[in-house]
Each structure stands twice: as structure tokens, then as C-alpha cells.
XYZ file of C-alpha atoms in Angstrom:
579
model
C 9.127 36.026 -31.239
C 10.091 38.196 -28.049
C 6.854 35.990 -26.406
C 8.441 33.231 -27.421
C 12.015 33.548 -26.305
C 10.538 34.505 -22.830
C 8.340 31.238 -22.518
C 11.275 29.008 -23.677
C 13.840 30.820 -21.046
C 11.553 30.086 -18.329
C 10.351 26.488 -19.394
C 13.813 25.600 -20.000
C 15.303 26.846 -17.256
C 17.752 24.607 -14.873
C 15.581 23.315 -11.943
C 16.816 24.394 -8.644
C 17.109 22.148 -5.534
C 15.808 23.375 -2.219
C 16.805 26.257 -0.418
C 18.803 27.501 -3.847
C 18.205 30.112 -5.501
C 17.029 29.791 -9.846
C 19.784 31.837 -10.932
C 21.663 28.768 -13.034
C 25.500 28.415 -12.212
C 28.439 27.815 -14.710
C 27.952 24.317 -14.758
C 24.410 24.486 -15.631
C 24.874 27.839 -18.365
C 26.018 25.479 -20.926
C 22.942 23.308 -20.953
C 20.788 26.168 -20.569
C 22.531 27.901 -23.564
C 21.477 24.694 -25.586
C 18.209 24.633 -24.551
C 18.063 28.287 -25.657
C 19.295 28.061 -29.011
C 17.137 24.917 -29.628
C 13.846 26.598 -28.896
C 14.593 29.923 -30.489
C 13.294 28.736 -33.437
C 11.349 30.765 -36.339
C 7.275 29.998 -35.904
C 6.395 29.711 -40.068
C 3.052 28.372 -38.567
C -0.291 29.822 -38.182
C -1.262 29.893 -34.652
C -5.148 30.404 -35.719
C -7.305 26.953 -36.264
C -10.343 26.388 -37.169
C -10.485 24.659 -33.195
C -8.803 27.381 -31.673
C -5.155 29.106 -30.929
C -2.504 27.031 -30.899
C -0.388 26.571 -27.521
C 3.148 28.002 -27.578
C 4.104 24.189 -27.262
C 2.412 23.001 -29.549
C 3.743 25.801 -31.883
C 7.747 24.836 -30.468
C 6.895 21.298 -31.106
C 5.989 21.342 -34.724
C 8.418 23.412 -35.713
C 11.220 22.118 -34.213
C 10.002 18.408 -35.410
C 9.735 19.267 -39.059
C 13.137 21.297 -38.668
C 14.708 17.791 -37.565
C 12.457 16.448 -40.517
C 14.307 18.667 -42.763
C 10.698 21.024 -42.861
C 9.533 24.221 -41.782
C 6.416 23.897 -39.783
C 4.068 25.441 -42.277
C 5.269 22.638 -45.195
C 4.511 19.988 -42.658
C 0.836 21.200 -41.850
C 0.389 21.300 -46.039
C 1.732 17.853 -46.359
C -0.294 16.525 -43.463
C -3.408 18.245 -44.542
C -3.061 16.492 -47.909
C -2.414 13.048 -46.026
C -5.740 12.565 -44.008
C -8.862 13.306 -44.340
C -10.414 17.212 -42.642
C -11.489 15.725 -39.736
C -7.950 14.664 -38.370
C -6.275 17.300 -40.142
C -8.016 19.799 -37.779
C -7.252 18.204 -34.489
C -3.795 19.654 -33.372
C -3.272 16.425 -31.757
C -2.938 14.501 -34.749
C -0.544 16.866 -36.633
C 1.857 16.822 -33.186
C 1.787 13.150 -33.691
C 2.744 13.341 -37.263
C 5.576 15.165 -36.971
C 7.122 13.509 -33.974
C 6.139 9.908 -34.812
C 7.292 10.946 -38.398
C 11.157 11.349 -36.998
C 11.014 8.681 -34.548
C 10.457 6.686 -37.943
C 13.217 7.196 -39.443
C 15.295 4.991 -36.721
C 14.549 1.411 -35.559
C 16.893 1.164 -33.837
C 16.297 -0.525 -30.072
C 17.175 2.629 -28.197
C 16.904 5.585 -29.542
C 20.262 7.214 -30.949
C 19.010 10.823 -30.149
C 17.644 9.687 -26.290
C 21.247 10.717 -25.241
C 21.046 14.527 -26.347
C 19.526 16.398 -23.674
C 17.991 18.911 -25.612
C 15.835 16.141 -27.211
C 14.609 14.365 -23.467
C 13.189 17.940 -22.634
C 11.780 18.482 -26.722
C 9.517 14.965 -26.022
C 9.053 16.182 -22.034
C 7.622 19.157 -24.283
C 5.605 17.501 -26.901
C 3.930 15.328 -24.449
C 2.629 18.468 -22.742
C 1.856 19.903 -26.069
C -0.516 16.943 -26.512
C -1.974 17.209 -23.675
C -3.141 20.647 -24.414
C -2.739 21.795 -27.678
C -5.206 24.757 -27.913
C -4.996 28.032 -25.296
C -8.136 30.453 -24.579
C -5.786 33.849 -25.406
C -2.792 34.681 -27.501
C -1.383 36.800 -24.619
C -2.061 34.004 -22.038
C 0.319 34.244 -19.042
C -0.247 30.784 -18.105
C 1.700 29.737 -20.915
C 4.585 31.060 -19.411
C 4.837 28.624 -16.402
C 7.509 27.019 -15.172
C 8.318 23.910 -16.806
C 9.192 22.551 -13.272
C 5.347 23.016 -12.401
C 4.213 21.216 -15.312
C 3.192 17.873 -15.070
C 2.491 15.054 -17.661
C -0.678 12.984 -17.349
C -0.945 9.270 -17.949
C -3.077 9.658 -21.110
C -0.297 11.963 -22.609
C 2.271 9.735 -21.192
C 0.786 6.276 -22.578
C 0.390 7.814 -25.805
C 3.482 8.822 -26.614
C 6.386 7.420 -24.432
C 6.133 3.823 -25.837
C 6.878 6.015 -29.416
C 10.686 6.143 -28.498
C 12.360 2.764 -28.673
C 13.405 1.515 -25.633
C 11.611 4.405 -22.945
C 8.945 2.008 -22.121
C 6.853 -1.293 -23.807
C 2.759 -0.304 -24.418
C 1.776 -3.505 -22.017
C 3.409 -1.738 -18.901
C 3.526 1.931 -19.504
C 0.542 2.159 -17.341
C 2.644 0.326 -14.666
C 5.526 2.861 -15.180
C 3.635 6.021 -15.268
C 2.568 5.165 -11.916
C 5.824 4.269 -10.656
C 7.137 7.240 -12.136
C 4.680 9.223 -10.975
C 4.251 8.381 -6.999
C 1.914 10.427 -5.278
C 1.491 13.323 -7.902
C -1.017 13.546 -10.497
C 1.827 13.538 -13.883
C 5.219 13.302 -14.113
C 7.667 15.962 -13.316
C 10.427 17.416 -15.522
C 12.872 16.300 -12.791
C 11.477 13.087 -12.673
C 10.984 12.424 -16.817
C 15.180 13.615 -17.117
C 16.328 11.306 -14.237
C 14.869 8.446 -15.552
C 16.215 8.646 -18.882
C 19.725 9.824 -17.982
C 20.112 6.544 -15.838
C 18.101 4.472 -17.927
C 20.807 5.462 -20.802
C 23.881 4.953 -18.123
C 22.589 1.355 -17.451
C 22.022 0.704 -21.611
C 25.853 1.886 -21.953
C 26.581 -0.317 -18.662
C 25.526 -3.265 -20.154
C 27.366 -3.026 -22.943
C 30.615 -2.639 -21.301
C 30.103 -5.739 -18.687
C 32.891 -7.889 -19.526
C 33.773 -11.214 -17.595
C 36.562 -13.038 -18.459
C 35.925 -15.845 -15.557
C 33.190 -17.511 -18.085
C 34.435 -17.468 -21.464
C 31.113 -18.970 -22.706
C 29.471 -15.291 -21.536
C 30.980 -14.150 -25.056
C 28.145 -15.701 -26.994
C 25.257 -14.096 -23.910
C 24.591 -10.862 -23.127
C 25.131 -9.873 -18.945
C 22.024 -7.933 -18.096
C 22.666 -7.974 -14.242
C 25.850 -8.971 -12.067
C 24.898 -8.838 -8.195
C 28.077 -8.672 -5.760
C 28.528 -6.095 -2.850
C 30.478 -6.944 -0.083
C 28.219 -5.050 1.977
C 24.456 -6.549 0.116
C 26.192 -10.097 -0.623
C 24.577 -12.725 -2.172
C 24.062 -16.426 -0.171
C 23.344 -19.738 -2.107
C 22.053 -22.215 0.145
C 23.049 -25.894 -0.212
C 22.518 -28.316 2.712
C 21.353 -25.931 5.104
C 24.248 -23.928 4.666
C 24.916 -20.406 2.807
C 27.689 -19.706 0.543
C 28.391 -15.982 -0.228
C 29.297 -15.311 -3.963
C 28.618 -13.161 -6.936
C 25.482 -13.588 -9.525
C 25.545 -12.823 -12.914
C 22.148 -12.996 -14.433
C 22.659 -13.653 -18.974
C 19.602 -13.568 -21.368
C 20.180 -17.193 -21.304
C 21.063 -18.321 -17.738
C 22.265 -17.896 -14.283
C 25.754 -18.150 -13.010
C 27.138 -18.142 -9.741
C 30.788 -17.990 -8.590
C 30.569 -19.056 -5.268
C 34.304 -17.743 -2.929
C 35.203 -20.309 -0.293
C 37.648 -19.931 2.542
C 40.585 -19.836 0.713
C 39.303 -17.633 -1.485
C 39.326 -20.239 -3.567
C 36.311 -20.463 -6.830
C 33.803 -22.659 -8.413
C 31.513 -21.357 -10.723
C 28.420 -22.698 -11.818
C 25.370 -22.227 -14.243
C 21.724 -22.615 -14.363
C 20.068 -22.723 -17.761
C 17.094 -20.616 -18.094
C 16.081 -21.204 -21.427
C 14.412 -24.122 -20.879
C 10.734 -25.429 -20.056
C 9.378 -26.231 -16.904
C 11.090 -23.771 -14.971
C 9.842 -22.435 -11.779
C 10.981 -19.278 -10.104
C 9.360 -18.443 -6.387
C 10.018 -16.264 -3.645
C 11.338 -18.317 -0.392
C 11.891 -18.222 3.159
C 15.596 -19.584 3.944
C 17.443 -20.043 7.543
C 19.748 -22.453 9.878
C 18.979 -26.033 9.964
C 16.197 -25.477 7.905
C 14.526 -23.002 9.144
C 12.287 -20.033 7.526
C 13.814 -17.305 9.339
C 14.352 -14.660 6.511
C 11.781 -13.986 4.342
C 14.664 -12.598 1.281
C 15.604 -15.456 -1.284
C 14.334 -17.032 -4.845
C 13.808 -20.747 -5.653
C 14.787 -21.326 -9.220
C 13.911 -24.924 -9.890
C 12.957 -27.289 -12.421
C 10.522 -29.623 -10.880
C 13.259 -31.698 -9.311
C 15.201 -30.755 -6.018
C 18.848 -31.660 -7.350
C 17.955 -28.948 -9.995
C 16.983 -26.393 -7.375
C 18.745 -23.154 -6.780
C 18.178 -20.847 -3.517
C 19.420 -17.711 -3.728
C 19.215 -14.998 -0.244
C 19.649 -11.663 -1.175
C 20.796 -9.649 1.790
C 18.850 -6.138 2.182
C 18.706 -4.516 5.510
C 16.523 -2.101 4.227
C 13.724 -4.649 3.212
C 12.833 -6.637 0.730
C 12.583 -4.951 -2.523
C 16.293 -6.295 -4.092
C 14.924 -9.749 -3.493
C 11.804 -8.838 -5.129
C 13.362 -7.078 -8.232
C 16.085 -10.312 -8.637
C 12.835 -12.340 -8.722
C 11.174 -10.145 -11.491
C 14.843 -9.801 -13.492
C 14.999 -14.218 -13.339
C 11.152 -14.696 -14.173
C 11.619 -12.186 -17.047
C 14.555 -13.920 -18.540
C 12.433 -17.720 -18.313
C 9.073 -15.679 -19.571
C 11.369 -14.780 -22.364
C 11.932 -17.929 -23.726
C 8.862 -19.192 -22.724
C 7.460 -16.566 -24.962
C 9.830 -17.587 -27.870
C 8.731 -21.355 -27.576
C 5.121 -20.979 -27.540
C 4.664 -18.029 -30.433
C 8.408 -17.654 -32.364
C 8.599 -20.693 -34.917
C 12.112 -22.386 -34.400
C 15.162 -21.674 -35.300
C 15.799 -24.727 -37.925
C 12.501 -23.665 -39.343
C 13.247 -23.418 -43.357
C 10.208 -20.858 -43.595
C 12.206 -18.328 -41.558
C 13.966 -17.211 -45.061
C 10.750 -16.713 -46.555
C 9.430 -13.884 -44.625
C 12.168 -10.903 -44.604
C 13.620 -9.847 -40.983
C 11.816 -12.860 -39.331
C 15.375 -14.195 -38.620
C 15.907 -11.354 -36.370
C 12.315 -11.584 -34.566
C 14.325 -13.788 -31.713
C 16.860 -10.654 -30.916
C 14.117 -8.559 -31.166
C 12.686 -10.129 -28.376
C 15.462 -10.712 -26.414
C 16.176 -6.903 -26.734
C 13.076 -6.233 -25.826
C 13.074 -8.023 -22.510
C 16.749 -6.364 -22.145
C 15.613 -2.901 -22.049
C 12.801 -4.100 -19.479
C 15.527 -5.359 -16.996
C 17.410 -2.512 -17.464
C 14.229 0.048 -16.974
C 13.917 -2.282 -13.654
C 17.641 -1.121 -12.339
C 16.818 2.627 -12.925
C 13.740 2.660 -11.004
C 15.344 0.570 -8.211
C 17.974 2.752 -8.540
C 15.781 6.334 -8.124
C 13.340 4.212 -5.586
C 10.160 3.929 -7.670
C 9.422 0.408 -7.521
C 5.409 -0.676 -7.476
C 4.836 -3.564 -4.707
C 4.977 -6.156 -7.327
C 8.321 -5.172 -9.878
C 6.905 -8.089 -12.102
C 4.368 -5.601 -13.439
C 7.227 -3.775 -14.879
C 8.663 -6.353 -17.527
C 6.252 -6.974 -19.725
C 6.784 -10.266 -20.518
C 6.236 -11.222 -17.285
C 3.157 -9.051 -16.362
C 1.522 -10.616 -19.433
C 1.427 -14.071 -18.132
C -1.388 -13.283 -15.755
C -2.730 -10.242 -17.217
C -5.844 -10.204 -18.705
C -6.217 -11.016 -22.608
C -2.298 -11.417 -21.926
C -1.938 -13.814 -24.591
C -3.893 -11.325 -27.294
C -1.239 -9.191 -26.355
C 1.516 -11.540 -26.708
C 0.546 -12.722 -30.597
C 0.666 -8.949 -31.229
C 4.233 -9.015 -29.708
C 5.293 -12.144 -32.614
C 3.450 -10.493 -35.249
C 5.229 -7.286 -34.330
C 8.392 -9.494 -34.001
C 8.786 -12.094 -36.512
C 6.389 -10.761 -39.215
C 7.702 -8.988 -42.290
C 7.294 -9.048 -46.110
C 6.392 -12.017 -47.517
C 9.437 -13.015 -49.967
C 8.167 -14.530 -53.110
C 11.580 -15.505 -54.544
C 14.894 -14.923 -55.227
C 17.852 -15.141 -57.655
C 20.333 -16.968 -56.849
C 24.035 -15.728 -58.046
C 25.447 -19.134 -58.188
C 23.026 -20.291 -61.304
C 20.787 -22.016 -58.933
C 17.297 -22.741 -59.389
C 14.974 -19.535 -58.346
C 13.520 -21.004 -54.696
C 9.366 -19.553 -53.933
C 8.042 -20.403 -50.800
C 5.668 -23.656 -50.886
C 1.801 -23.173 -51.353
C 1.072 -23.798 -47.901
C 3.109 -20.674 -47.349
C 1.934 -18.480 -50.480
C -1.829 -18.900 -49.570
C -2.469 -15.784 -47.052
C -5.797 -17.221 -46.352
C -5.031 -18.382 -43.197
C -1.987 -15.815 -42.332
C -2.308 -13.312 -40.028
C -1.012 -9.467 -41.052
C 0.011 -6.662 -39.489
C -1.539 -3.103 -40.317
C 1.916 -1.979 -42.661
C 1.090 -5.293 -44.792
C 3.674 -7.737 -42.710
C 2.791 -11.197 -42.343
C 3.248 -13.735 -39.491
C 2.436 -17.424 -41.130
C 0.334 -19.645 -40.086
C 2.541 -23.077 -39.331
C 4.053 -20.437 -36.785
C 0.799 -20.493 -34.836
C 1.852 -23.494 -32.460
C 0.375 -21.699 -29.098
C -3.246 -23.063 -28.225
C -4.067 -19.181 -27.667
C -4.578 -18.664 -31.370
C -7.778 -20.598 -31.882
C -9.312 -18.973 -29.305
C -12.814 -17.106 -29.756
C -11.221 -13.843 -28.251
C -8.037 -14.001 -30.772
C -10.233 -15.131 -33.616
C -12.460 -11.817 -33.047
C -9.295 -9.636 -32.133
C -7.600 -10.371 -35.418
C -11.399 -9.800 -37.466
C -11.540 -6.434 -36.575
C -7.833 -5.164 -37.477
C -8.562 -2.214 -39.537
C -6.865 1.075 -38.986
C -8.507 4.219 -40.056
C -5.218 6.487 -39.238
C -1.988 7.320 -40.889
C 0.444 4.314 -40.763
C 4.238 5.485 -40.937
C 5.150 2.292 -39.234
C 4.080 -0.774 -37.586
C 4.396 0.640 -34.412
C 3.844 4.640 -35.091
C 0.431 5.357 -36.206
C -1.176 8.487 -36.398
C -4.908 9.380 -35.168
C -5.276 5.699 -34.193
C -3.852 2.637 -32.700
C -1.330 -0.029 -33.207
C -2.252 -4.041 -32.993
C 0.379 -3.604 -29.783
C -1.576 -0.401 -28.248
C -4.818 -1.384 -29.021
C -4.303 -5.487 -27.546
C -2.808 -3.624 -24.433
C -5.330 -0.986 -24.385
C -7.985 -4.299 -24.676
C -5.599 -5.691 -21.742
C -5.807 -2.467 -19.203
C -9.729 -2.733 -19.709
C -9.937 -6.134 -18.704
C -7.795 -5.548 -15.845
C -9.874 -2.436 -15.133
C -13.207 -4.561 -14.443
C -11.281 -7.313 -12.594
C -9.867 -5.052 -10.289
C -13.353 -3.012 -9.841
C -14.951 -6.946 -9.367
C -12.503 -8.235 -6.695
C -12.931 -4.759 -5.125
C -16.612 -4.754 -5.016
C -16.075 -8.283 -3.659
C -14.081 -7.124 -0.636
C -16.335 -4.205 0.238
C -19.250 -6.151 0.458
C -17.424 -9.240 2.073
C -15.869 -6.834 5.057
C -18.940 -4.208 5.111
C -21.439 -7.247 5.433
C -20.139 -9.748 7.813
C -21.470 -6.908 10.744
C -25.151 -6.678 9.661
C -24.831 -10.816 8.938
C -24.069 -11.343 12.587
C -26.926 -9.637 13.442
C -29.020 -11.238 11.388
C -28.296 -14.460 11.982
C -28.567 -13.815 15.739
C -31.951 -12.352 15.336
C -32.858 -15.597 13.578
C -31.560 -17.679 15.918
C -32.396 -15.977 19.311
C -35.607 -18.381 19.962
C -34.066 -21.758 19.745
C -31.525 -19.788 21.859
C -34.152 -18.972 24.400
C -35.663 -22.106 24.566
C -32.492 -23.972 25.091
C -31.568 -22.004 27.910
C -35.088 -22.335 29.578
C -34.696 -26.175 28.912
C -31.289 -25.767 30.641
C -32.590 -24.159 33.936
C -35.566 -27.336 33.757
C -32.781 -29.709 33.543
C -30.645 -28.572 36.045
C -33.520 -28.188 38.647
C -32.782 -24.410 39.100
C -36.555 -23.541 39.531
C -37.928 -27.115 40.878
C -41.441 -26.185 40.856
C -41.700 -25.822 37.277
C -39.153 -28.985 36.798
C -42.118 -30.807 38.581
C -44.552 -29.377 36.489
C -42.689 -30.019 33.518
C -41.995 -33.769 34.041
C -45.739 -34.299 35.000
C -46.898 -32.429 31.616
C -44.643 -34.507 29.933
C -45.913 -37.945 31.712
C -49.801 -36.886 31.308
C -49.257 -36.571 26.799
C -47.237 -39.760 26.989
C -49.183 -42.373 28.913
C -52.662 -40.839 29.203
C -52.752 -39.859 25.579
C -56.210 -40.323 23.724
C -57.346 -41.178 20.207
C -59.725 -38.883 18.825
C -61.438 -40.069 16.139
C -62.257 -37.349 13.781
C -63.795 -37.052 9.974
C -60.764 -36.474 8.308
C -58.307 -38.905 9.783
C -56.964 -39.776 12.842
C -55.215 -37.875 15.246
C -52.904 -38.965 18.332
């Protein structure tokens, strides 16, 4: 135990900022007091495996999981080991898994409740370390005891787990956020892992609170973005000419309240939700002209329809960029819920349970992306393109994107099939029709939900790739929940994990491309002027003849030339003739 408490005071020690010393002040002793008494826990556990020692993390983890599961460490192993087979009963990766991915289960919410409590940001910081290395050469190893701020989590660890919590990150673009997260290190830092989710959990609570009382209509939308600075304004151009106002970017649409001279207002709205919308980054200017390279064109094929929105940023271009990636999100949104959601008038919606709620589950979803978007603007780790960020709409162009996105509907709007009812008003029992009870065609999720077929309206489905993908569904872990699996993957991880493969080989491909475009032009000059360099020699020879630069062979030439031409002879020879 003394080992113990002496790992956990160093690992969860404050982090100090540059030229200060470690030694936590008063502000900090209370948080470092809870971190304290959370660790300080008693190890019921077995250290010893059959692979090896146990890491003090690993250890920490498992027992302070099954405490929060109501378990001592040592009932949780039993239960596990009577769960799954030997095999992933002895990998200590699998039984971290189980007991974090157990608690996670016990909430769906859309954020997690408990991502607030900073005692639990470090316990996952912890766990994903854990998993990362879960064995240790020595009992007595020192290098356990290293600073937490030296520790760093890798992407494997990262992708793995993250996505677990609702609302840290979506599986299509936690690749895309452990690198922006990330930056130039190899793993993510404490520091870094606690900032994000601290903001990310101020924006969440932000949201909620926006209220505008200009648009009354907002009531029945949820704000995910209001842009207005006096010092980064906002300029919608109309007729060559720029009107300064504030944006306020809804799930469903775009709405600008434009301030003229007399500070008088007129607002007005731009429907995102429906098809055929465009959004593109644009060059705006005087009279015309593409001068500034910082505005989005929303349009909708026709000009009267277009909006141009400049975003002013001295320091670059990035808040244009991110307001392009927050507006294509929203319209990839409901692009997404046209092509794979079935519609809302759609009778069959009452005959799978929860399918109802598969559109706010969606919208939620692409909610928490936004927001995820602000905090990394906010701590300044954006990636070049921000798009790859949301994941709805990174998936348009990624690869096997639209595998990806049927998981997302299936994860959405599938549930329970519901095979009747009893009506409390002495009404007739309703079943769903036969189309609906035969499963034949019906696609499943791995906890036994279903996603029917009449829903299948995008032309993605009767692919050969989606036919295979949805062949070959089986899961050989332990399923707590459609989205927590233990010692395998999800339908979500393992389309995105088919996804991030694709995109692997492209990327490899076009680079391969490049190298041997700009590494071969060289030796291709050179070859082609090797080739080349004896028509090249006889066309300047011919040159010098023509211009009479050497006039004795001129005259020689010409006379050749005169002799084959009119004193030419016929030679009559066996096999043919000959001029």
C-alpha cells in the first residue's frame, strides 16, 4: 500500500507551469486532496498473471472501476473469468476494458454525467495508460513511479477507448483528433487530455444556456454557434457591398441579423435542412473583386438563394475555415437523415422501439462535433482541413464513408423489434405487417437491434462492399452494449477501422504518385534529350547549309542534291526494282 500511495501522489500531482516550482498551492491542495483519496484505494487483486505482473495502473484502474461498479477488484476478475473464454480472460487488456466499458454502460446518456468530476478525466487519462501497458518487468519497478506529466497516451490507446465516453470523440474521427490533440508529440499529455475536456464541457453547458429572444422561432432549434465580435465582425455581402452583423448558426439553419446605420435590424434565415445545398469557401472584395481570400458561399443552385458570408481574422484564415466545417456539418446532417433515417410520417417508426429518437440522436451527435470544433479552435489545435473533425462531414469523401454511415443508422434508428402491443382503450392489439416481421432481409446490429429494410432508401446499400460488410458481422467478444464491446469491435469501430485502412492505401498511392512524378521529371529530361539530340544535330547542320554560313559545303550540298534528282538511274535488279 505505502508503494502505492507514493505512485498515486506523484502521478496525481498538480502540473506546474514554467519556471514554478511542484510544490501545489492552496488553490490546487483541494484537487490534489481528491485525487488522493480517490486513488488510495485497497488492491483486493492479485498482481501475479499467468502473462506477467500487473502495472500499478492497471491495478488502480480495476479497482477503482469495480468500486464505482459497486465491486471489489478481485469479484470483478471472478465474474469476468466466468464471462469469456481463457484466452481473453488472461489478457489484462480485456479485463481493463470490462470494467470500464462495464460503467460507462450503465449511462447513455449523450455526454457523460461523470465527464464533469475531475477525479474521473484523470481515472480514464489513467486507464488509457493502463491499456497501453498493462504488465511491468519488476514489482519494485521505479519507472512506475513517473510523473504523470511525462506520460503520454498513444493513438492506439487513445482510439480504443476515448470514443467509449459519450460525447469525448465519434470512432470515424478520433484518428483526426488524436492528431490534433496531439501536435508534434508522440501521445497526448495530461495537460493536454484535462484542457480539452474542461472546455469541451464549458461549451456543452454554453450551449445550453444560449438564449435569443430576437427569433422566437429559435425556441423549437437548438443554437450551436452565435458569431459577433466587434473586433472579428462578421460581413454579408449583397451587391458588392458588406453588411456587418451577427450569425447564429441552429441545427436547422442560418440566421443573420444584419445592424444598419441607425442601428436599426433586419434579420434573416437560411434553411439548411434542405437538398441541394452547396457550401464553398470564397474570395470576396469591392466592386467585385477577389481581394480577401476569408468568406463561405452557402447557396442552393440559384444566385437569389446565395449567401456570402466574410469572416474577419487578422490572424489568418482558420475562423473562416472552421465556420465552413460548422455550416457543411449542419447540411451533411440532414443530408445524412434523408438518405439513411426513414421519415418522420413513416408508420413503421412505432414498430421498432427508440427508432423515434434515432433523428435526435443524430442531431446530438453532430452537436457534440461542433462543439469539439470550438474547443480545439479555442486551445489552437485545428488540422489544415477542420472538416476532418465532424464526422459527418469527413465521411462524405472518406473512403468506404458510406459503410460507415449505415453503421451510424443502424446504431441510430435500430432497436427491438416490437411485435405488439395492448392497447388500454379496448383497441384491437396492432403487429407490425409481414413485410416488417420477416427479418430476412433486415439488417441487425450485434446486441440483436434491427434497422428494417423499407428504411434502406440510399443506393449505398446494394452495393457489393455493404453486401459483404454486413455478411461478416459476427462478434466473438463480450457485448455489454451496442457500442461497448469487450475483446473486439463494434459495427461503428470496425466500418471506421475498414475506413482508416482505405484511407491508409490512398494516401500511400497519391504519395507514391508524387514521388515518382517530382523525382522523375529530372532523369525524363534527360532522356528525352538524349533521344532527341540527332534530329537536333542535323537540324542545326541543315541550318548553317541554309543560311550559307560555310558556302563551300552549301555548293556541295545543292550539287549532291541536283546529281540524285535529275541524273538518277534505274537499276534493274532480280528482286524488284529500285530507283
Amino acid at each position: 500500500m505505502s508503494r502505492t500511495q507514493n505512485f498515486w501522489n506523484e502521478v496525481t500531482f498538480p502540473l506546474a507551469k514554467p519556471g514554478q516550482s511542484r510544490k501545489p498551492d492552496t488553490e490546487n491542495d483541494c484537487g490534489f486532496q481528491v485525487m488522493e483519496d480517490i486513488f488510495m484505494i485497497e488492491q483486493t487483486m492479485d498482481r501475479r498473471t499467468p502473462c506477467g505482473v500487473l502495472s500499478l495502473a492497471v491495478v488502480i484502474c480495476i479497482e477503482q472501476f469495480s468500486r464505482m461498479n459497486g465491486l471489489t477488484g478481485k469479484k470483478m476478475q471472478k465474474i469476468f473469468e466466468a464471462l469469456v473464454p481463457e484466452s481473453v480472460y488472461n489478457d489484462a487488456r480485456n479485463l481493463v476494458e470490462y470494467c470500464c466499458f462495464r460503467f460507462l454502460s450503465r449511462d447513455g446518456s449523450d455526454i457523460h454525467p461523470s465527464l464533469q468530476d475531475p477525479a474521473f478525466q484523470r481515472l480514464i487519462f489513467i486507464t488509457m495508460l493502463a491499456w497501453e501497458n498493462p504488465y511491468t518487468n519488476d514489482l519494485s519497478s521505479n519507472s512506475e513511479k513517473a510523473s504523470l506529466q511525462n506520460k503520454l497516451v498513444t493513438e492506439e490507446a487513445f482510439v480504443r477507448l476515448a470514443p467509449a465516453i459519450s460525447g469525448v470523440v465519434d470512432r470515424p474521427t478520433v484518428h483526426n483528433l488524436f492528431k490534433a490533440l496531439a501536435g508534434d508529440q508522440e501521445g497526448i499529455s495530461v495537460s493536454s487530455w484535462l484542457n480539452y475536456i474542461n472546455e469541451f464541457v464549458k461549451v456543452r453547458q454554453k450551449l445550453i444556456s444560449y438564449q435569443i429572444p430576437e427569433f422566437p422561432q429559435l425556441s423549437e432549434e437548438r443554437i450551436l454557434c452565435i458569431g459577433s465580435n466587434s473586433k472579428r465582425p462578421v460581413l454579408k455581402w449583397e451587391n458588392n457591398m458588406a453588411w456587418p452583423g451577427k450569425l447564429t448558426l441552429t441545427d436547422k439553419a442560418i440566421y443573420f441579423e444584419a445592424v444598419g446605420i441607425l442601428a436599426e435590424k433586419r434579420a434573416m434565415r437560411l434553411d439548411l435542412t434542405h437538398d441541394g445545398l452547396q457550401v464553398e469557401k470564397a474570395k470576396v472584395g469591392p466592386l467585385g473583386s477577389a481581394l480577401f481570400d476569408s468568406a463561405v458561399s452557402v447557396s442552393s443552385g440559384s444566385e437569389l438563394n446565395r449567401w456570402v458570408l466574410e469572416f474577419i481574422d487578422l490572424g489568418g484564415e482558420m475562423r473562416r475555415d472552421v465556420w465552413h466545417a460548422f455550416i457543411n456539418e449542419v447540411i451533411a446532417l440532414h443530408r445524412f437523415i434523408r438518405e439513411y433515417g426513414p421519415d418522420d410520417s413513416d408508420e413503421s417508426l412505432f414498430n421498432v422501439y427508440g427508432a423515434r429518437k434515432g433523428k435526435d440522436r443524430a442531431t446530438t451527435t453532430a452537436i457534440n462535433g461542433i462543439a469539439r470544433l470550438q474547443v480545439l479552435q479555442y486551445l489552437r489545435k485545428l488540422l489544415d482541413d477542420p472538416t476532418k473533425l465532424v464526422q459527418f462531414s469527413y465521411l462524405q469523401n472518406a473512403p468506404h464513408g458510406d459503410i460507415v454511415l449505415q453503421t451510424l443508422a443502424v446504431n441510430y434508428w435500430g432497436g427491438p423489434l416490437v411485435t405488439g402491443f395492448v392497447n388500454t382503450r379496448n383497441q384491437p392489439e396492432t403487429r407490425p405487417s409481414d413485410e416488417i416481421a420477416d427479418s430476412r432481409n433486415h439488417v441487425f446490429d450485434i446486441d440483436g437491434s434491427v434497422y428494417l429494410q423499407k428504411w434502406m432508401k440510399s443506393p449505398s446499400w446494394g452495393s457489393s462492399i455493404s453486401t459483404s460488410f454486413w455478411k461478416n458481422i459476427s462478434v466473438k467478444g463480450l457485448i455489454l452494449s451496442k457500442n461497448l464491446v469487450v475483446a473486439d469491435l463494434s459495427l461503428i469501430e470496425r466500418a471506421a477501422k475498414t475506413s482508416k485502412h482505405k484511407y491508409h492505401i490512398v494516401e500511400k498511392t497519391q504519395a507514391t504518385i508524387d514521388a515518382a512524378t517530382l523525382q522523375g521529371i529530372p532523369s525524363n529530361i534527360d532522356l528525352f534529350k538524349e533521344l532527341v539530340f540527332p534530329f537536333t544535330l542535323i537540324v542545326k547542320n541543315f541550318e548553317k547549309l541554309r543560311h550559307w554560313e560555310e558556302p563551300h559545303l552549301t555548293v556541295a550540298f545543292l550539287g549532291l542534291t541536283f546529281t540524285i534528282i535529275y541524273r538518277g538511274k534505274v537499276v534493274k535488279r532480280q528482286n524488284g526494282w529500285v530507283l
